[in-house]
Coordinates of C-alpha atoms in Angstrom, one line a residue:
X1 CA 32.4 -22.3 -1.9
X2 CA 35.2 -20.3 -0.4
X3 CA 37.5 -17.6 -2.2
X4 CA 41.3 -17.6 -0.9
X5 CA 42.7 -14.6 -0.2
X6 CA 45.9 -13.9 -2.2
X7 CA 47.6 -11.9 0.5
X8 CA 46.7 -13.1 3.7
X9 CA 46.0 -16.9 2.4
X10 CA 42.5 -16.9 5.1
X11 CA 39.5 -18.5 3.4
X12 CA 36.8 -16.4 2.9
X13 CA 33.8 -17.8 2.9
X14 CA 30.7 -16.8 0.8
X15 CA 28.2 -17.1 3.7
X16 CA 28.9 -14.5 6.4
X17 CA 30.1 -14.9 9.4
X18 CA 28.1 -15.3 12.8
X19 CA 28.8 -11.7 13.4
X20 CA 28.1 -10.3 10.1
X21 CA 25.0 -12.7 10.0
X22 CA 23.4 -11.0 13.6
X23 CA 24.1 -7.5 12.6
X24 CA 22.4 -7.8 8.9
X25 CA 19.7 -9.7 10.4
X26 CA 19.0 -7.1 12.7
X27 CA 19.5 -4.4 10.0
X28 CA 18.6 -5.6 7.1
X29 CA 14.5 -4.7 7.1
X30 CA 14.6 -0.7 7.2
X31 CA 13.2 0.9 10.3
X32 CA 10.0 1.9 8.3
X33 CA 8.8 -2.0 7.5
X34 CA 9.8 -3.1 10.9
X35 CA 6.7 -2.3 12.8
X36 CA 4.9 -3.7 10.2
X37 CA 3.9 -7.4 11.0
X38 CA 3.2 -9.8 8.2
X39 CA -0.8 -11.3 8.4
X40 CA -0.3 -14.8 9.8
X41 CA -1.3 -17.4 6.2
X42 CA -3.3 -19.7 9.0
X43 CA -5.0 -16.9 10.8
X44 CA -8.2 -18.1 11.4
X45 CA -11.3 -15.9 10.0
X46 CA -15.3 -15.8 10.1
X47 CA -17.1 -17.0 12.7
X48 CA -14.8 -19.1 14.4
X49 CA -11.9 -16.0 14.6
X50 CA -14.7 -14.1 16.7
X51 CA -15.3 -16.8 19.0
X52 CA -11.3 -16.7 19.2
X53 CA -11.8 -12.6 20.3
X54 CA -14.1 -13.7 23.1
X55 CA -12.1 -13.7 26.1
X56 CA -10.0 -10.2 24.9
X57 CA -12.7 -8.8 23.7
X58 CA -14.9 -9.7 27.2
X59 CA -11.8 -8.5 29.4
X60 CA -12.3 -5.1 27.5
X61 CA -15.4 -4.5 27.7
X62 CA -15.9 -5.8 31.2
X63 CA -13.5 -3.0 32.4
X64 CA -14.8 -0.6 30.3
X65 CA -17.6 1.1 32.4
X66 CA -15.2 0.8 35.9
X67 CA -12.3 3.0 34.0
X68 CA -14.2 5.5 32.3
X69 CA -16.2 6.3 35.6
X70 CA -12.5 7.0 37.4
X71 CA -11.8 8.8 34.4
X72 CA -14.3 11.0 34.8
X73 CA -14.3 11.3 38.0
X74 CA -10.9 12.4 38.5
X75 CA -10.2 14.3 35.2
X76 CA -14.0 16.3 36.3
X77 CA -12.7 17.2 39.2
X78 CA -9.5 18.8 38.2
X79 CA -10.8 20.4 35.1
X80 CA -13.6 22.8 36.9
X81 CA -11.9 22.9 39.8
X82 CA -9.3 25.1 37.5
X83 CA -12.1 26.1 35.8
X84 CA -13.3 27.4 38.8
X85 CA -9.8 29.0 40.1
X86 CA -9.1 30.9 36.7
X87 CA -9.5 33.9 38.5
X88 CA -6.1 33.4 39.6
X89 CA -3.1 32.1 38.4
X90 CA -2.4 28.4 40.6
X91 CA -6.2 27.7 38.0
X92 CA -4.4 27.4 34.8
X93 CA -1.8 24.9 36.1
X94 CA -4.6 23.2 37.6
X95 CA -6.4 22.7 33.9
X96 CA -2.6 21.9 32.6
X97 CA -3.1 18.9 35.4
X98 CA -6.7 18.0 33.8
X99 CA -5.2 18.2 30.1
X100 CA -2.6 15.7 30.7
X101 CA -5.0 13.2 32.9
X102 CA -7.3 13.2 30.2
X103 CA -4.5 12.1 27.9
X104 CA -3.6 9.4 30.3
X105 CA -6.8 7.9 30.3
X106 CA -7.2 8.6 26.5
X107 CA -3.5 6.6 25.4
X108 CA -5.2 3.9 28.5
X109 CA -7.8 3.6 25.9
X110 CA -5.8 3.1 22.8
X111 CA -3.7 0.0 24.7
X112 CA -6.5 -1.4 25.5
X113 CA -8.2 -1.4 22.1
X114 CA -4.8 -3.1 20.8
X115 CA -4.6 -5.6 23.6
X116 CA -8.0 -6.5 22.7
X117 CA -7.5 -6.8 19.2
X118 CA -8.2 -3.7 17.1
X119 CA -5.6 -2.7 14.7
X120 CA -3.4 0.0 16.0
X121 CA -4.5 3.8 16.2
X122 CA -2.0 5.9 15.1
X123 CA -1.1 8.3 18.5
X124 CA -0.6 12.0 18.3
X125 CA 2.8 13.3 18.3
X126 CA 2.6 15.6 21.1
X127 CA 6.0 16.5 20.6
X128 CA 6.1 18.1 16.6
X129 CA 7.1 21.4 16.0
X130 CA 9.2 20.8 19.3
X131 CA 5.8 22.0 21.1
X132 CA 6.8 20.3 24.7
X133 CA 10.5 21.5 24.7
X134 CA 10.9 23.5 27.8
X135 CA 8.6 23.6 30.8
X136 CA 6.7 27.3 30.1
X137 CA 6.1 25.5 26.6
X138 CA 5.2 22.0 28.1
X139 CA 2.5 23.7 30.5
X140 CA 1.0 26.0 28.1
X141 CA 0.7 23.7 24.9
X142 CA -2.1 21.9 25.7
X143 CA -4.5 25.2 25.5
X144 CA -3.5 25.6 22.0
X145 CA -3.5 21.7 21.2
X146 CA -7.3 20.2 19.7
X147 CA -5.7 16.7 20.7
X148 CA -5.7 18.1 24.4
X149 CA -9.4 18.9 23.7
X150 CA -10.7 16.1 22.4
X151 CA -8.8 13.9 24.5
X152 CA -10.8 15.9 27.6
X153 CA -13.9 15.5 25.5
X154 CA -13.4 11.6 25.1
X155 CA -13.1 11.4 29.0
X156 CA -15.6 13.4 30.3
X157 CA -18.5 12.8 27.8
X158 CA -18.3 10.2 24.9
X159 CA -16.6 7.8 26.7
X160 CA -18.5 7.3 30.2
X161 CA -21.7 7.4 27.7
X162 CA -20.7 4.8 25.4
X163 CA -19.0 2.3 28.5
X164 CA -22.8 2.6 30.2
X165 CA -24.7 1.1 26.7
X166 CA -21.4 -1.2 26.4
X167 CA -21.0 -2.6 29.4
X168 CA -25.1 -2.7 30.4
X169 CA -25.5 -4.9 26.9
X170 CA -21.9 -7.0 28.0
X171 CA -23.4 -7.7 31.3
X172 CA -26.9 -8.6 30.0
X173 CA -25.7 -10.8 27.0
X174 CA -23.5 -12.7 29.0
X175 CA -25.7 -13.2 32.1
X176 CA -28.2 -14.5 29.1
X177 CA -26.0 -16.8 27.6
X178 CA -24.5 -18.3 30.5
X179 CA -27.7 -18.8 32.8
X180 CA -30.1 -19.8 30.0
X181 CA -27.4 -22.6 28.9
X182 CA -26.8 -23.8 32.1
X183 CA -30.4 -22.9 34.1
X184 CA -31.4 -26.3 33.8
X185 CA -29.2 -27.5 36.3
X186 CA -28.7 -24.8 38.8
X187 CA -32.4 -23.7 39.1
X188 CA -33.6 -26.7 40.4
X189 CA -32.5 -26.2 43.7
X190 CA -34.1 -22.6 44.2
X191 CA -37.4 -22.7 45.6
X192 CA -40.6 -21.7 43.4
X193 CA -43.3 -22.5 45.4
X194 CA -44.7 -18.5 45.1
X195 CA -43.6 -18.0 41.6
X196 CA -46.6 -16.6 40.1
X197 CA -45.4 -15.9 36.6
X198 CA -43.9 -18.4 33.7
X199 CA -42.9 -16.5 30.0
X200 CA -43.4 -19.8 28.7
X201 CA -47.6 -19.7 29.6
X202 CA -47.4 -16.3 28.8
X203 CA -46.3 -16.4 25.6
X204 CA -48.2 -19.3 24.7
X205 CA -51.3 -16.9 26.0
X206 CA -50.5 -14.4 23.6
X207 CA -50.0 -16.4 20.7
X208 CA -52.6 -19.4 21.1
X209 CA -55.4 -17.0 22.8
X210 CA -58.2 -19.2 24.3
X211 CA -56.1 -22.9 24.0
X212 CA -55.9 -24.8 27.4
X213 CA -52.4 -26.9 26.5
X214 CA -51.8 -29.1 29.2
X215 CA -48.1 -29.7 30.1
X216 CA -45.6 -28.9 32.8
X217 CA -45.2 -25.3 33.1
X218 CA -41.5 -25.6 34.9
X219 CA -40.6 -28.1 32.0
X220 CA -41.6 -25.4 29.3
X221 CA -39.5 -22.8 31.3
X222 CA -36.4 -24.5 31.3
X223 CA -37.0 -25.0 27.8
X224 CA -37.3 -21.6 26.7
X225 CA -34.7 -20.7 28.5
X226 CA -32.0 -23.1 27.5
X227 CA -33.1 -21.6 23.9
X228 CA -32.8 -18.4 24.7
X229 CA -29.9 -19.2 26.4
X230 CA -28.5 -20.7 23.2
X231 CA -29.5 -17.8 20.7
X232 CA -27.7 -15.4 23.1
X233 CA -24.6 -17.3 23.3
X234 CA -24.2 -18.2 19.8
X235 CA -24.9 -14.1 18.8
X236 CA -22.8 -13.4 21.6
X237 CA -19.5 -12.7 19.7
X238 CA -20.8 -11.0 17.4
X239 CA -22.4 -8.6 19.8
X240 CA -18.8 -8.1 21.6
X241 CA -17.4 -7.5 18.4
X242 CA -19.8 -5.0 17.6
X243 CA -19.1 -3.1 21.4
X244 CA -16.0 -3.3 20.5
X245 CA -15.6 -1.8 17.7
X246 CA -18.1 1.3 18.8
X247 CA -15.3 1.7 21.3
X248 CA -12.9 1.4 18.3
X249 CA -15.1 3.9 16.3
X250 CA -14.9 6.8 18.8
X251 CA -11.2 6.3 20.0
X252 CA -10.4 6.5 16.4
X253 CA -11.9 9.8 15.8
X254 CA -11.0 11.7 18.8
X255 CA -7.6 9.8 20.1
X256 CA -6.0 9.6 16.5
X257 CA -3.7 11.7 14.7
X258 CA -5.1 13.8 11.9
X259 CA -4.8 12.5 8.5
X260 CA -3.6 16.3 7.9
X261 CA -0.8 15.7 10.4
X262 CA 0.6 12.5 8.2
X263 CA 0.2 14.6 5.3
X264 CA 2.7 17.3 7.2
X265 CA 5.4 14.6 7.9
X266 CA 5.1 13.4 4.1
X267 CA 5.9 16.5 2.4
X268 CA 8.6 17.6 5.3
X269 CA 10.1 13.9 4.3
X270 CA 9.9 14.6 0.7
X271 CA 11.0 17.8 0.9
X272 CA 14.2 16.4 3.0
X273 CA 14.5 13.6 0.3
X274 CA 14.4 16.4 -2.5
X275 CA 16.9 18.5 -0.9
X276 CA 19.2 15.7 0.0
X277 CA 18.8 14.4 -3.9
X278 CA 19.5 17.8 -5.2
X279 CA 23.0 17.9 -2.7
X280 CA 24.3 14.8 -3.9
X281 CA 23.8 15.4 -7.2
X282 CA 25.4 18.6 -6.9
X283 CA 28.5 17.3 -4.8
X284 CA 28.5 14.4 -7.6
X285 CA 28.9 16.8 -10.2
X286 CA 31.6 19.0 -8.7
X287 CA 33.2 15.8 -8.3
X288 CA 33.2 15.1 -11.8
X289 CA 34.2 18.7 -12.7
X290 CA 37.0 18.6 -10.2
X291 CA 38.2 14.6 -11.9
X292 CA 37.8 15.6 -15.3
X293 CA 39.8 19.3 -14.7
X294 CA 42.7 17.2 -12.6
X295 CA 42.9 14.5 -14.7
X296 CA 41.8 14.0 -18.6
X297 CA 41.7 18.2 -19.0
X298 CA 45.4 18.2 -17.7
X299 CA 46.2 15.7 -20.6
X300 CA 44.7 17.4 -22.8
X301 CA 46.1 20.1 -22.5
X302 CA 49.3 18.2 -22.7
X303 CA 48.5 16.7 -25.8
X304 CA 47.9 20.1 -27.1
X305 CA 51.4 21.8 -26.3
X306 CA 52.5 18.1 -27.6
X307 CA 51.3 18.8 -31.0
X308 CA 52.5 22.3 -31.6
X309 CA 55.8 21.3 -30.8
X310 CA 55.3 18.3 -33.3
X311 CA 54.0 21.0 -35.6
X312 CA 57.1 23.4 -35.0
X313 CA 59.4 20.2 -35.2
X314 CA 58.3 18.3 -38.1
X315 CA 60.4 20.3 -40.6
X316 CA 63.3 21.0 -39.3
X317 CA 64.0 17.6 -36.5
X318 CA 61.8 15.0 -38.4
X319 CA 63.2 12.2 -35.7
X320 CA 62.1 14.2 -32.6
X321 CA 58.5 14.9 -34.1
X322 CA 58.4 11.0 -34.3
X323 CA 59.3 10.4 -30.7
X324 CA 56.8 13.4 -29.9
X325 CA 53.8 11.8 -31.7
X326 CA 54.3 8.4 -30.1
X327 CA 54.4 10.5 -26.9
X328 CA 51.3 12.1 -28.0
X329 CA 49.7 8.7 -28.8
X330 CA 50.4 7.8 -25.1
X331 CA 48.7 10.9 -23.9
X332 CA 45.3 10.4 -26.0
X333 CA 45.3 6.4 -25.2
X334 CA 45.8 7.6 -21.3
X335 CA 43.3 10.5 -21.8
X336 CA 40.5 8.0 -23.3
X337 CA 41.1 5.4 -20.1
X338 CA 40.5 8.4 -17.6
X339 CA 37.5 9.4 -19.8
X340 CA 36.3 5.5 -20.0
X341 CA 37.2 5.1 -15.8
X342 CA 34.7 8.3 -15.1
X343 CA 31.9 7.2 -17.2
X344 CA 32.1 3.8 -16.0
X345 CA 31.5 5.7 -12.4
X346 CA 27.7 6.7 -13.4
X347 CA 26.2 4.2 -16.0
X348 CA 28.7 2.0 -18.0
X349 CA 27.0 0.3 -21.3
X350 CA 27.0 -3.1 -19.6
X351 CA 24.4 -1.5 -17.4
X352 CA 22.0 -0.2 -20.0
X353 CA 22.4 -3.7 -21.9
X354 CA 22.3 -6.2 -19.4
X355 CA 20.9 -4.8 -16.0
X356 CA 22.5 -4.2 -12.5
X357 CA 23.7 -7.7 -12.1
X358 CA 26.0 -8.1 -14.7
X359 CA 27.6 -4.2 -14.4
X360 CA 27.6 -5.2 -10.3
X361 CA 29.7 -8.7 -11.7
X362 CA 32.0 -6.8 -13.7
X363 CA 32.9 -4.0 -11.5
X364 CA 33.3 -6.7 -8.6
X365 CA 35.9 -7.9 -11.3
X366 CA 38.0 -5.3 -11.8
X367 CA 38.7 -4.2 -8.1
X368 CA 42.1 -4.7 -7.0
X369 CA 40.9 -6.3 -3.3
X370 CA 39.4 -9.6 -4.2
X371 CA 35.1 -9.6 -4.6
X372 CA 33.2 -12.6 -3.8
X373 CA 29.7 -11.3 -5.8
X374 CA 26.6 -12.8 -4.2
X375 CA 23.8 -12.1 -6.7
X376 CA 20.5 -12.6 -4.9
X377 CA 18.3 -10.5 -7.3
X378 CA 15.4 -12.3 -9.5
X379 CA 15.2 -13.0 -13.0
X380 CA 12.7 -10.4 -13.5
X381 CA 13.4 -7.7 -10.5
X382 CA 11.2 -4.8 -12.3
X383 CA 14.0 -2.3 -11.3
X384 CA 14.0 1.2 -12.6
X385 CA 16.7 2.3 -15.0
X386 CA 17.0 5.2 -12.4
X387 CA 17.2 2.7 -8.8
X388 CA 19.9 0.6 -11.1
X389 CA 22.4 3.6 -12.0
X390 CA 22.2 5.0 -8.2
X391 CA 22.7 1.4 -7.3
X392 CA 25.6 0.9 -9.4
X393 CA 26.9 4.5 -8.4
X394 CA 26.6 3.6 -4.2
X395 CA 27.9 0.2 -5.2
X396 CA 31.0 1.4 -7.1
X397 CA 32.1 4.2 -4.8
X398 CA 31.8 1.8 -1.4
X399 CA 34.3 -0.9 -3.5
X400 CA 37.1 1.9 -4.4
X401 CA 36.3 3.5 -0.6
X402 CA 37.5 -0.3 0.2
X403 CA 40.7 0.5 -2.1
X404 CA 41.6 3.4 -0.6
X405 CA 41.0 3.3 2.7
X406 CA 39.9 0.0 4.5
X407 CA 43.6 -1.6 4.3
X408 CA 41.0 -4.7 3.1
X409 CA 42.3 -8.0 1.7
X410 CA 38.4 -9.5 1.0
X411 CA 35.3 -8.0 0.4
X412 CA 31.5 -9.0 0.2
X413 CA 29.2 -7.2 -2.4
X414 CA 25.8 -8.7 -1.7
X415 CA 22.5 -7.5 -4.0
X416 CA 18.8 -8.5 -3.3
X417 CA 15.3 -7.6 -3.6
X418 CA 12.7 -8.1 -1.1
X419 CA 8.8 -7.5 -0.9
X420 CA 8.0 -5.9 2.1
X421 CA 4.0 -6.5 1.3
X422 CA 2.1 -2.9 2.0
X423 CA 5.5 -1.2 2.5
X424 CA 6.6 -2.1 -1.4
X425 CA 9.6 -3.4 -2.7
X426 CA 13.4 -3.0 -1.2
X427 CA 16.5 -3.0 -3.2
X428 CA 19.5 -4.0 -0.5
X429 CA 22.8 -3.8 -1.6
X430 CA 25.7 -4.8 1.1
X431 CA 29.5 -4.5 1.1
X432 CA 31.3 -5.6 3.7
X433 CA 35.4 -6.0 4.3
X434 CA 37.6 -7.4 6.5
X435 CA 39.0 -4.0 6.9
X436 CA 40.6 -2.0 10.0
X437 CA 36.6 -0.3 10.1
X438 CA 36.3 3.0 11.8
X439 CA 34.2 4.5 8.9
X440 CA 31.8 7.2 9.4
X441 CA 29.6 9.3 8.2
X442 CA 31.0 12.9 8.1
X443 CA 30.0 15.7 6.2
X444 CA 32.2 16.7 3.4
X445 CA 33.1 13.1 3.0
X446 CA 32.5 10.3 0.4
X447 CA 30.2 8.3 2.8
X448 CA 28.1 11.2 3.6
X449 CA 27.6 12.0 0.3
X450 CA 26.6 8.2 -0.2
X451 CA 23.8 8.6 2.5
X452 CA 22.3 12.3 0.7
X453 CA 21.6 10.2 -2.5
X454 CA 20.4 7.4 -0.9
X455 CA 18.2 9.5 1.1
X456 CA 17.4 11.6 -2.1
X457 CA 15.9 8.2 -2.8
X458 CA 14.0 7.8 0.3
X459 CA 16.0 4.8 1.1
X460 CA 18.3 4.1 4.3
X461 CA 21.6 4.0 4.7
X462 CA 23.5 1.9 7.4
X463 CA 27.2 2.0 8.3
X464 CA 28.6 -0.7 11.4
X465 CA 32.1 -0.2 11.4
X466 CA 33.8 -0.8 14.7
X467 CA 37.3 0.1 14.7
X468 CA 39.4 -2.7 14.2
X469 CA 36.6 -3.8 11.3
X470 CA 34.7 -5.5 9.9
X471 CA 33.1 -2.9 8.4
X472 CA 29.1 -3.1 6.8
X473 CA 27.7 -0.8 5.2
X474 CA 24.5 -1.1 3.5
X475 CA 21.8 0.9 1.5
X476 CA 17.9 0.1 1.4
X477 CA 16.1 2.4 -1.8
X478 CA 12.2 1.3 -2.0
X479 CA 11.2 1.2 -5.6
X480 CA 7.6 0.6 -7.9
X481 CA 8.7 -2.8 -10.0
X482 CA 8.5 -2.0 -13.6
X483 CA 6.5 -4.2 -16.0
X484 CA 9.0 -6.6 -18.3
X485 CA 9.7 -5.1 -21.3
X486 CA 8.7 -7.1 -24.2
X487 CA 10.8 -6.6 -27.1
X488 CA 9.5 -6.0 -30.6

């Protein structure tokens, strides 16, 4: 379906173009669901998933013992060696050194959980509180840093401890696996002419004292073997799994960020969500003050000096009071549109009574540059009274920025809701034009106070708008879906 432009006859098309297509695509999922990968419907699980993590989990663990015994080596050395030259003043730089080794080897350990596997560990952030700007502060942070610490503790103690047990059980498990299964074939041409002991005849000692079984001793030992062999190999990955995730256990609680450091970033977020909420409300209602006192309290005022005169009139110039009134009558009609006009602004009736798509329909209606309306939002989208009259609000001021500003003969008003799984659900709401672009977001301006409310809402807001146009602009506000309301 395509929508003909009145003035410049071009057909716009509904879908978007392959520009406008690229940059929504590649803007359209909000920065904070991004890094989240969806789980895979056909990913494998149980047994047959851990036999999948074999040959990552083997490569890990294999390398395990040979990196921590570098670590330690290296990051030893330079820690006591500036241990040792505290006295003076080249031994602090010297532990600086050993600090930011042992975080090498400690963010080594983290990639390598992920490349074998384990679910990402959320890293420090060495940087907050702007702790590394400047060298003096660079060099000295790590003495007042327990990440520092702990990363030093990981290298030096826990982790050459734990990649000896690993690695020793790795080695062992495998060697088990692999030369039991597969003894029966290679053994046979090493010589066992002096082999004095067999398991097999022992075992059978210790278990059936005093019985004189008669059978082929090398036989039996191949036997048990291959069945060990087997046992080994079928436990063996759950064994890696379980090395593994010791590995996982102990990176986890000395290379992670603190729960209490999320917790920090949170409340500074919501606190710069409040304060943003709290500014565009604020620049909202000075807007309103400022409209209502230039436009509706001007007529009124109007109308009041109307009828005095009418009053004054009425006696003695009947005829003129008559002309007066109707003039009057103008004022109040024109008065009540600029009254209607403002309301409609924040939360017309039609979005109370019928729900963001329909008020969307209708104000795509009335704008003076042609709206082609793509409604992409469910039957039952569980939005928020509250998400649907900021919506509307973003929604109505980007069309009559369009108006007044764009120099735009078509525009796109597009509405959906997504699930973004763990991350919640999206509301995205998109208008683009076909514009002269070159919009941006400066303070004081309409656009900026756009992206305050939007933030106020913990959503994104997204402006492309490349001089010469098209311009995009988009806002992403996360909501809880409300349960239908069933009408009594």
């Amino acid at each position: 379906m395509t929508t003909t432009d009145p003035i410049s006859t071009a057909p716009i098309s509904t879908a978007p173009s392959a520009a406008d297509t690229n940059r929504e695509a590649m803007s359209t999922e909000p920065a904070s669901t991004q890094s989240t990968p969806a789980p895979s419907p056909t990913r494998r699980r149980g047994y047959g998933a851990l036999w999948a993590s074999v040959p990552r989990e083997l490569g890990f663990l294999i390398l395990t013992m040979p990196i921590a015994v570098i670590g330690l080596s290296f990051a030893a050395t330079v820690f006591f060696t500036g241990v040792g030259l505290l006295a003076i003043v080249v031994g602090v730089f010297v532990m600086v050194g050993a600090f930011y080794v042992a975080r090498g080897f400690g963010t080594l350990e983290l990639v390598r959980l992920e490349w074998a596997g384990r679910p990402r560990i959320e890293r420090p952030d060495w940087a907050r509180d702007g702790r590394e700007a400047g060298f003096w502060r660079a060099a000295f942070v790590p003495f007042v840093d327990g990440h520092y610490w702990l990363y030093v503790l990981h290298t030096l103690i826990i982790n050459p401890i734990v990649s000896i047990f690993t690695w020793t059980v790795t080695v062992v498990w495998l060697a088990m696996a692999l030369g039991g299964t597969t003894g029966w074939f290679w053994q046979r041409f090493i010589p066992e002419s002096d082999r004095g002991f067999w398991l097999n005849e022992w075992l059978l000692d210790r278990f059936f004292p005093g019985n004189d079984f008669s059978y082929d001793v090398v036989a039996g030992e191949r036997l048990l073997e291959f069945v060990l062999g087997v046992v080994f190999l079928l436990t063996l990955p759950i064994v890696f799994r379980g090395l593994t995730l010791l590995h996982d256990a102990a990176a986890r609680g000395l290379l992670g960020a603190w729960r209490s450091e999320a917790l920090e970033v949170e409340v500074a977020q919501l606190a710069a969500s409040r304060g943003a909420a709290v500014q565009a409300e604020d620049a909202s209602l000075r807007r309103l003050e400022r409209d209502i006192h230039d436009g509706p309290q001007q007529r009124l005022v109007r109308l009041q000096m109307d009828l005095a005169t009418i009053e004054r009139r009425m006696e003695r110039d009947p005829d003129a009071a008559r002309e007066l009134i109707g003039e009057a009558r103008e004022q109040a009609r024109e008065t009540l549109d600029e009254l209607r006009a403002l309301s409609r602004g924040f939360a017309p009736p039609l979005l109370q009574d019928r729900g963001l798509a329909s008020a969307l329909e209708s104000l795509a209606s009335r704008s003076p540059v042609p709206v082609v309306f793509e409604n992409l939002l469910p039957g039952a989208s569980g939005l928020p009274a509250a998400i649907e009259r900021n919506a509307y609000f973003v929604a109505a001021e980007l069309l009559t920025n369009v108006v007044k500003h764009s120099d735009a003969t078509s525009v796109r008003l597009r509405v959906a809701v997504r699930d973004a799984g763990p991350a919640g659900h999206w509301l995205d709401l998109w208008v683009t034009d076909n514009g002269s672009g070159g919009a941006r977001l400066e303070a004081g301006h309409g656009l900026a106070g756009l992206h305050e409310r939007v933030l106020g809402l913990r959503g994104q807001f997204l402006v492309d708008s490349p001089p010469g146009g098209p311009t995009i602009i988009g806002a992403h506000i996360p909501f809880l879906p409300e349960p239908p309301r069933v009408d009594g």
